[in-house]
Amino acid sequence: MRVMAVLGSVSAVVALSGLGLSQGRQTLDVHFIDVEGGQSTLVVAPSGESMLIDAGFPVARDADRIASAAAAAGVKQIDYFVNTHLHADHFGAIPELAKRMPIRNFVDHGSLVETGDRSIAAFNAYAAARDKGRHIVAKPGDKVPLKGVDVQVVIAGGEAIAKPLEGGGAANPLCRDWVAQEDDPTEDARSVGTVTRFGLFRMLDLGDLTWNKEHLLACPNNMLGTIDVYVTTRHGINGAGSASLVHAIRPRVAIMNNAARKGASREAWTTVKTSPGLEGLWQLHYSVKRPPSPAPGLHETAESGGPDLNTSEPMIANVEEPEAHTPAYSIQLSARQDGSFVVTNTRNGFRKEYAAPR
């Protein structure tokens, strides 16, 4: 197992008492930031070191929201930026964020595989910021050396780990019902996926990993074992999140990083909601009712959103539809080494404790 070398506000984010600053911190704190259907997740270790998984769109709005979340958490620099893949809704705010705080290490799968002019322009802006830090190309089995936390890369560049994680490796009977989809040639299929472990607590984030590629982690054997918190893949869009993976890892909680009109597609949302042992589904946005999208790769066949296809209102961070809404609320999580954790909605203060496994 290769270990990566350790290298030498317009939007309001509510800081709640359960998430302390780095001084005396004993929990792993995770901030799921609203970037309107992109992704940005700030992970703060008890040591005070920070890891930012993705950084939203190339707009000042998202850089401001991330910087506000970091300030509320007592974070003055990003020690590790983990870019799941080279799409602008996942790294776009990095050039602006780098003007607001230092970013020390950049972890991604390497080079851009798409050739469109807009993709290249966005990547070049990101790469210019990346060149000012230390660049680490992630490989399956690598670890991001966030002090006091075990962060393992389980898939990157289309290749998955060959050895199962502790607790993984069992044959997966759900594989018999899995049907392949057309291969996706985009950056999504090269997503860097990580399992973050703090004591007995485990969180899975696969970025926008595609249906066929996530299959490498689920079949014929479940390489991951069980997971406490599942950050829904591709924002809860179809084309990822098959039952053969989601139901096999048996998440206790799912965090859906959707927008009002992106993600939380009917089929993907239902797969998560019906996962065995699920104790809570939290969403960054209320998903408005809408017809199936004709966009390629979404695999939508029915209406999504609306009253029957959202979690309960107290567990939805943002209920406003306009993307410029202020304040922008987050979902926050605080995990303990015994595997217990609490999730809080900063919009309304609603919080739920999840007990340590017996």
Coordinates of C-alpha atoms in Angstrom, one line a residue:
M1 CA 0.0 0.0 0.0
R2 CA 1.7 3.2 -1.2
V3 CA 1.5 6.2 1.1
M4 CA 1.7 9.6 -0.4
A5 CA 4.6 11.6 1.0
V6 CA 3.7 14.3 3.5
L7 CA 4.7 17.6 1.8
G8 CA 6.6 20.2 3.2
S9 CA -18.3 36.2 2.1
V10 CA -21.3 36.7 0.6
S11 CA -22.7 33.4 1.8
A12 CA -23.3 32.5 5.4
V13 CA -22.2 29.2 6.9
V14 CA -23.5 28.6 10.4
A15 CA -20.9 27.2 12.8
L16 CA -22.7 25.1 15.5
S17 CA -21.3 24.3 18.9
G18 CA -20.9 20.6 18.1
L19 CA -18.1 21.4 15.6
G20 CA -15.2 22.9 17.5
L21 CA -12.2 24.7 16.2
S22 CA -8.8 23.0 15.9
Q23 CA -7.8 23.9 19.5
G24 CA -8.8 20.8 21.5
R25 CA -10.7 19.2 18.7
Q26 CA -11.4 15.4 19.2
T27 CA -13.8 14.7 16.4
L28 CA -13.5 14.4 12.7
D29 CA -15.6 17.3 11.3
V30 CA -17.0 17.3 7.8
H31 CA -18.7 20.2 6.1
F32 CA -20.9 19.4 3.0
I33 CA -20.9 22.8 1.3
D34 CA -23.7 23.9 -1.1
V35 CA -22.1 24.7 -4.5
E36 CA -25.4 24.3 -6.4
G37 CA -24.9 20.8 -7.8
G38 CA -21.2 20.7 -8.0
Q39 CA -19.3 19.2 -5.0
S40 CA -17.3 20.6 -2.2
T41 CA -16.7 18.8 1.1
L42 CA -14.3 20.1 3.8
V43 CA -12.9 17.5 6.1
V44 CA -11.1 18.7 9.3
A45 CA -9.1 16.3 11.3
P46 CA -8.7 16.5 15.1
S47 CA -5.1 17.6 14.4
G48 CA -6.5 20.7 12.6
E49 CA -5.2 19.5 9.2
S50 CA -7.7 19.9 6.4
M51 CA -8.7 18.1 3.3
L52 CA -11.0 19.6 0.7
I53 CA -12.7 17.1 -1.7
D54 CA -13.6 19.1 -4.8
A55 CA -14.3 22.8 -5.1
G56 CA -17.5 23.5 -7.0
F57 CA -17.9 25.7 -10.1
P58 CA -15.6 28.4 -11.5
V59 CA -17.4 31.3 -9.9
A60 CA -16.6 33.6 -6.9
R61 CA -19.8 32.4 -5.2
D62 CA -18.4 28.9 -4.6
A63 CA -14.9 30.2 -3.6
D64 CA -16.6 32.5 -1.1
R65 CA -18.8 29.7 0.3
I66 CA -15.8 27.4 0.7
A67 CA -13.8 30.1 2.4
S68 CA -16.6 30.9 4.7
A69 CA -16.9 27.2 5.7
A70 CA -13.2 27.0 6.3
A71 CA -13.2 30.2 8.5
A72 CA -16.1 28.8 10.6
A73 CA -14.1 25.6 11.1
G74 CA -10.9 27.5 12.1
V75 CA -9.1 26.4 8.9
K76 CA -6.6 28.8 7.5
Q77 CA -5.1 26.7 4.7
I78 CA -6.1 23.6 2.7
D79 CA -3.5 21.0 3.4
Y80 CA -4.8 18.5 0.8
F81 CA -7.1 19.3 -2.1
V82 CA -8.5 16.1 -3.5
N83 CA -10.0 16.6 -6.9
T84 CA -12.2 13.6 -7.8
H85 CA -12.1 14.4 -11.5
L86 CA -11.3 17.2 -13.9
H87 CA -14.7 18.7 -14.5
A88 CA -15.4 22.4 -13.8
D89 CA -18.2 21.7 -11.3
H90 CA -15.6 19.8 -9.1
F91 CA -12.5 22.0 -9.4
G92 CA -13.7 25.2 -10.8
A93 CA -13.4 27.5 -7.7
I94 CA -9.8 26.5 -7.0
P95 CA -8.2 29.6 -8.8
E96 CA -10.4 31.9 -6.8
L97 CA -10.0 30.0 -3.6
A98 CA -6.2 30.0 -3.9
K99 CA -6.4 33.8 -3.7
R100 CA -8.2 33.5 -0.3
M101 CA -6.1 30.9 1.4
P102 CA -3.0 28.7 0.7
I103 CA -3.6 25.3 -0.8
R104 CA -0.5 23.1 -0.1
N105 CA -1.1 19.7 -1.9
F106 CA -3.2 18.9 -5.0
V107 CA -4.3 15.2 -5.4
D108 CA -6.0 14.2 -8.7
H109 CA -5.8 11.4 -11.3
G110 CA -3.3 13.3 -13.5
S111 CA -4.1 14.7 -16.9
L112 CA -7.3 15.7 -18.6
V113 CA -8.8 13.2 -21.0
E114 CA -11.4 15.4 -22.6
T115 CA -10.6 17.6 -25.6
G116 CA -13.3 20.3 -25.8
D117 CA -12.2 23.9 -25.7
R118 CA -14.2 24.7 -22.6
S119 CA -12.8 21.7 -20.8
I120 CA -9.3 22.6 -21.7
A121 CA -9.7 26.2 -20.6
A122 CA -11.1 25.2 -17.3
F123 CA -8.4 22.7 -16.7
N124 CA -5.6 25.2 -17.6
A125 CA -6.9 27.6 -15.0
Y126 CA -6.9 24.8 -12.4
A127 CA -3.5 23.6 -13.4
A128 CA -2.0 27.1 -13.0
A129 CA -3.1 27.1 -9.4
R130 CA -2.0 23.4 -8.9
D131 CA 1.5 24.3 -10.2
K132 CA 1.9 26.6 -7.2
G133 CA 1.5 23.7 -4.8
R134 CA 2.7 20.1 -4.7
H135 CA 0.9 17.8 -7.2
I136 CA 0.3 14.2 -6.3
V137 CA -1.1 11.7 -8.9
A138 CA -3.5 9.4 -7.0
K139 CA -3.3 5.6 -7.6
P140 CA -5.5 2.9 -6.1
G141 CA -4.2 1.9 -2.7
D142 CA -2.6 5.3 -2.0
K143 CA -3.3 7.1 1.2
V144 CA -3.7 10.9 1.6
P145 CA -1.6 11.5 4.8
L146 CA -4.2 13.7 6.6
K147 CA -2.8 13.6 10.2
G148 CA -4.8 11.4 12.5
V149 CA -7.2 10.1 9.8
D150 CA -6.9 7.2 7.4
V151 CA -7.8 8.3 3.9
Q152 CA -7.4 5.6 1.3
V153 CA -7.8 5.9 -2.5
V154 CA -10.0 3.0 -3.6
I155 CA -10.3 3.9 -7.3
A156 CA -8.5 6.4 -9.6
G157 CA -8.0 6.8 -13.3
G158 CA -10.4 3.9 -14.0
E159 CA -8.5 1.4 -11.9
A160 CA -9.7 0.0 -8.6
I161 CA -7.9 -1.5 -5.6
A162 CA -6.8 -5.1 -6.0
K163 CA -7.0 -5.9 -2.3
P164 CA -10.2 -5.3 -0.3
L165 CA -10.4 -2.9 2.6
E166 CA -10.6 -4.4 6.1
G167 CA -14.0 -5.9 6.4
G168 CA -14.4 -6.1 2.6
G169 CA -13.9 -8.9 0.2
A170 CA -17.0 -11.0 0.6
A171 CA -18.9 -12.3 -2.4
N172 CA -21.7 -10.0 -3.4
P173 CA -25.0 -11.8 -4.3
L174 CA -26.4 -8.5 -5.6
C175 CA -24.1 -8.7 -8.6
R176 CA -26.4 -11.2 -10.3
D177 CA -29.0 -8.4 -11.1
W178 CA -26.5 -5.9 -12.3
V179 CA -26.7 -4.9 -16.0
A180 CA -23.9 -2.9 -17.7
Q181 CA -24.5 0.5 -19.3
E182 CA -22.7 2.0 -22.2
D183 CA -19.2 3.0 -21.3
D184 CA -18.7 6.6 -20.4
P185 CA -15.6 8.1 -22.0
T186 CA -15.6 11.3 -20.0
E187 CA -13.7 12.4 -16.9
D188 CA -16.4 10.9 -14.7
A189 CA -15.1 7.4 -15.3
R190 CA -11.7 8.4 -14.0
S191 CA -12.9 9.8 -10.7
V192 CA -10.8 9.5 -7.6
G193 CA -12.8 7.7 -4.9
T194 CA -11.8 7.6 -1.3
V195 CA -12.8 6.0 2.0
T196 CA -12.1 8.2 5.0
R197 CA -11.7 6.3 8.2
F198 CA -11.5 7.8 11.7
G199 CA -11.5 5.0 14.3
L200 CA -14.5 2.9 13.5
F201 CA -16.2 5.6 11.4
R202 CA -16.1 5.2 7.6
M203 CA -17.1 7.7 4.8
L204 CA -17.2 6.9 1.1
D205 CA -16.9 9.5 -1.7
L206 CA -16.6 8.3 -5.3
G207 CA -17.0 11.7 -7.0
D208 CA -18.9 11.2 -10.3
L209 CA -17.7 7.7 -10.8
T210 CA -19.7 5.9 -13.4
W211 CA -22.0 2.9 -13.2
N212 CA -19.6 0.5 -15.0
K213 CA -16.5 1.7 -13.1
E214 CA -18.1 1.5 -9.6
H215 CA -18.8 -2.1 -10.5
L216 CA -15.1 -2.8 -10.0
L217 CA -15.6 -2.1 -6.3
A218 CA -18.7 -4.1 -5.9
C219 CA -18.5 -7.2 -8.0
P220 CA -17.9 -10.1 -7.9
N221 CA -16.7 -9.2 -4.4
N222 CA -17.6 -6.2 -2.2
M223 CA -14.1 -4.6 -1.9
L224 CA -15.3 -1.9 0.5
G225 CA -17.3 -3.7 3.2
T226 CA -19.8 -1.6 5.0
I227 CA -19.8 2.2 5.2
D228 CA -21.3 4.7 7.7
V229 CA -21.7 7.7 5.4
Y230 CA -22.2 7.5 1.7
V231 CA -21.7 10.7 -0.3
T232 CA -24.0 9.9 -3.2
T233 CA -22.2 9.4 -6.5
R234 CA -22.8 11.9 -9.3
H235 CA -25.1 14.0 -7.1
G236 CA -27.7 11.3 -7.1
I237 CA -27.9 11.2 -10.9
N238 CA -28.7 8.0 -12.7
G239 CA -25.7 6.4 -14.3
A240 CA -24.2 5.7 -10.9
G241 CA -25.2 4.3 -7.6
S242 CA -26.4 0.8 -8.6
A243 CA -28.0 -1.3 -5.9
S244 CA -25.2 -3.8 -6.3
L245 CA -22.9 -1.2 -4.8
V246 CA -25.1 1.0 -2.6
H247 CA -27.1 -1.9 -1.0
A248 CA -23.9 -3.9 -0.5
I249 CA -22.1 -1.2 1.5
R250 CA -25.2 -0.7 3.6
P251 CA -24.7 3.0 4.5
R252 CA -26.2 4.2 7.7
V253 CA -26.5 7.7 6.3
A254 CA -26.4 9.1 2.8
I255 CA -25.6 12.7 2.0
M256 CA -26.9 13.8 -1.4
N257 CA -25.0 16.7 -2.9
N258 CA -27.7 17.7 -5.3
A259 CA -29.1 21.0 -6.6
A260 CA -32.7 22.1 -7.1
R261 CA -32.7 20.8 -10.6
K262 CA -29.7 18.5 -10.7
G263 CA -29.3 15.2 -9.1
A264 CA -31.8 13.2 -6.9
S265 CA -33.0 11.4 -10.1
R266 CA -35.9 9.1 -9.3
E267 CA -34.1 5.8 -9.8
A268 CA -30.9 6.8 -8.0
W269 CA -32.8 8.5 -5.2
T270 CA -35.0 5.4 -4.7
T271 CA -32.0 3.1 -4.7
V272 CA -30.4 5.1 -1.8
K273 CA -33.7 5.5 0.1
T274 CA -34.4 1.7 0.0
S275 CA -30.8 0.7 1.0
P276 CA -30.9 -1.9 3.8
G277 CA -30.1 -0.4 7.2
L278 CA -30.3 3.2 6.0
E279 CA -31.0 5.4 9.0
G280 CA -31.1 8.8 7.3
L281 CA -31.0 10.5 3.9
W282 CA -29.8 14.2 4.0
Q283 CA -29.9 16.5 0.9
L284 CA -28.2 19.7 0.2
H285 CA -31.2 20.9 -1.8
Y286 CA -34.9 20.3 -2.2
S287 CA -35.3 18.6 -5.5
V288 CA -38.0 20.3 -7.6
K289 CA -40.4 18.3 -9.7
R290 CA -39.2 18.0 -13.3
P291 CA -39.6 15.8 -16.4
P292 CA -37.0 13.3 -17.4
S293 CA -33.9 15.0 -18.9
P294 CA -33.0 14.1 -22.5
A295 CA -29.3 14.7 -21.7
P296 CA -27.1 11.8 -22.6
G297 CA -25.7 9.7 -19.8
L298 CA -28.5 10.6 -17.3
H299 CA -30.6 7.5 -18.0
E300 CA -33.8 9.2 -16.8
T301 CA -37.0 7.5 -17.7
A302 CA -39.5 9.2 -15.3
E303 CA -40.2 12.4 -13.5
S304 CA -37.9 13.3 -10.6
G305 CA -38.2 15.6 -7.5
G306 CA -41.4 16.8 -5.9
P307 CA -43.0 15.8 -2.6
D308 CA -42.6 12.1 -3.0
L309 CA -38.9 12.1 -4.1
N310 CA -37.3 14.2 -1.4
T311 CA -36.2 13.4 2.1
S312 CA -38.1 14.9 5.1
E313 CA -37.9 18.8 5.2
P314 CA -35.8 19.1 8.4
M315 CA -33.0 17.1 6.6
I316 CA -32.8 19.4 3.6
A317 CA -30.2 22.1 3.9
N318 CA -31.5 24.5 1.2
V319 CA -35.1 24.9 0.1
E320 CA -34.6 28.0 -2.1
E321 CA -34.4 27.3 -5.8
P322 CA -32.4 30.3 -7.2
E323 CA -28.7 29.5 -7.3
A324 CA -27.7 33.0 -6.0
H325 CA -29.6 32.4 -2.7
T326 CA -28.1 33.8 0.4
P327 CA -27.4 32.5 2.9
A328 CA -26.3 29.1 1.5
Y329 CA -26.7 26.4 4.2
S330 CA -24.5 23.3 4.7
I331 CA -24.8 19.9 6.2
Q332 CA -22.3 19.3 8.9
L333 CA -21.1 16.0 10.4
S334 CA -19.0 15.3 13.5
A335 CA -17.7 11.8 13.9
R336 CA -16.1 10.1 16.9
Q337 CA -13.6 7.3 17.0
D338 CA -16.1 4.8 18.4
G339 CA -18.1 5.1 15.1
S340 CA -20.8 7.3 16.5
F341 CA -21.6 10.6 14.7
V342 CA -24.0 13.5 14.6
V343 CA -25.3 15.2 11.5
T344 CA -26.6 18.8 11.6
N345 CA -28.6 21.0 9.2
T346 CA -27.3 24.5 9.5
R347 CA -30.5 26.0 8.1
N348 CA -32.7 25.0 11.0
G349 CA -30.4 23.5 13.6
F350 CA -32.0 20.1 13.2
R351 CA -29.5 17.4 14.3
K352 CA -29.6 13.7 14.6
E353 CA -27.2 11.4 16.6
Y354 CA -26.2 8.1 15.1
A355 CA -25.0 5.7 17.8
A356 CA -21.8 3.7 17.8
P357 CA -22.3 0.3 16.2
R358 CA -22.8 -2.6 18.7

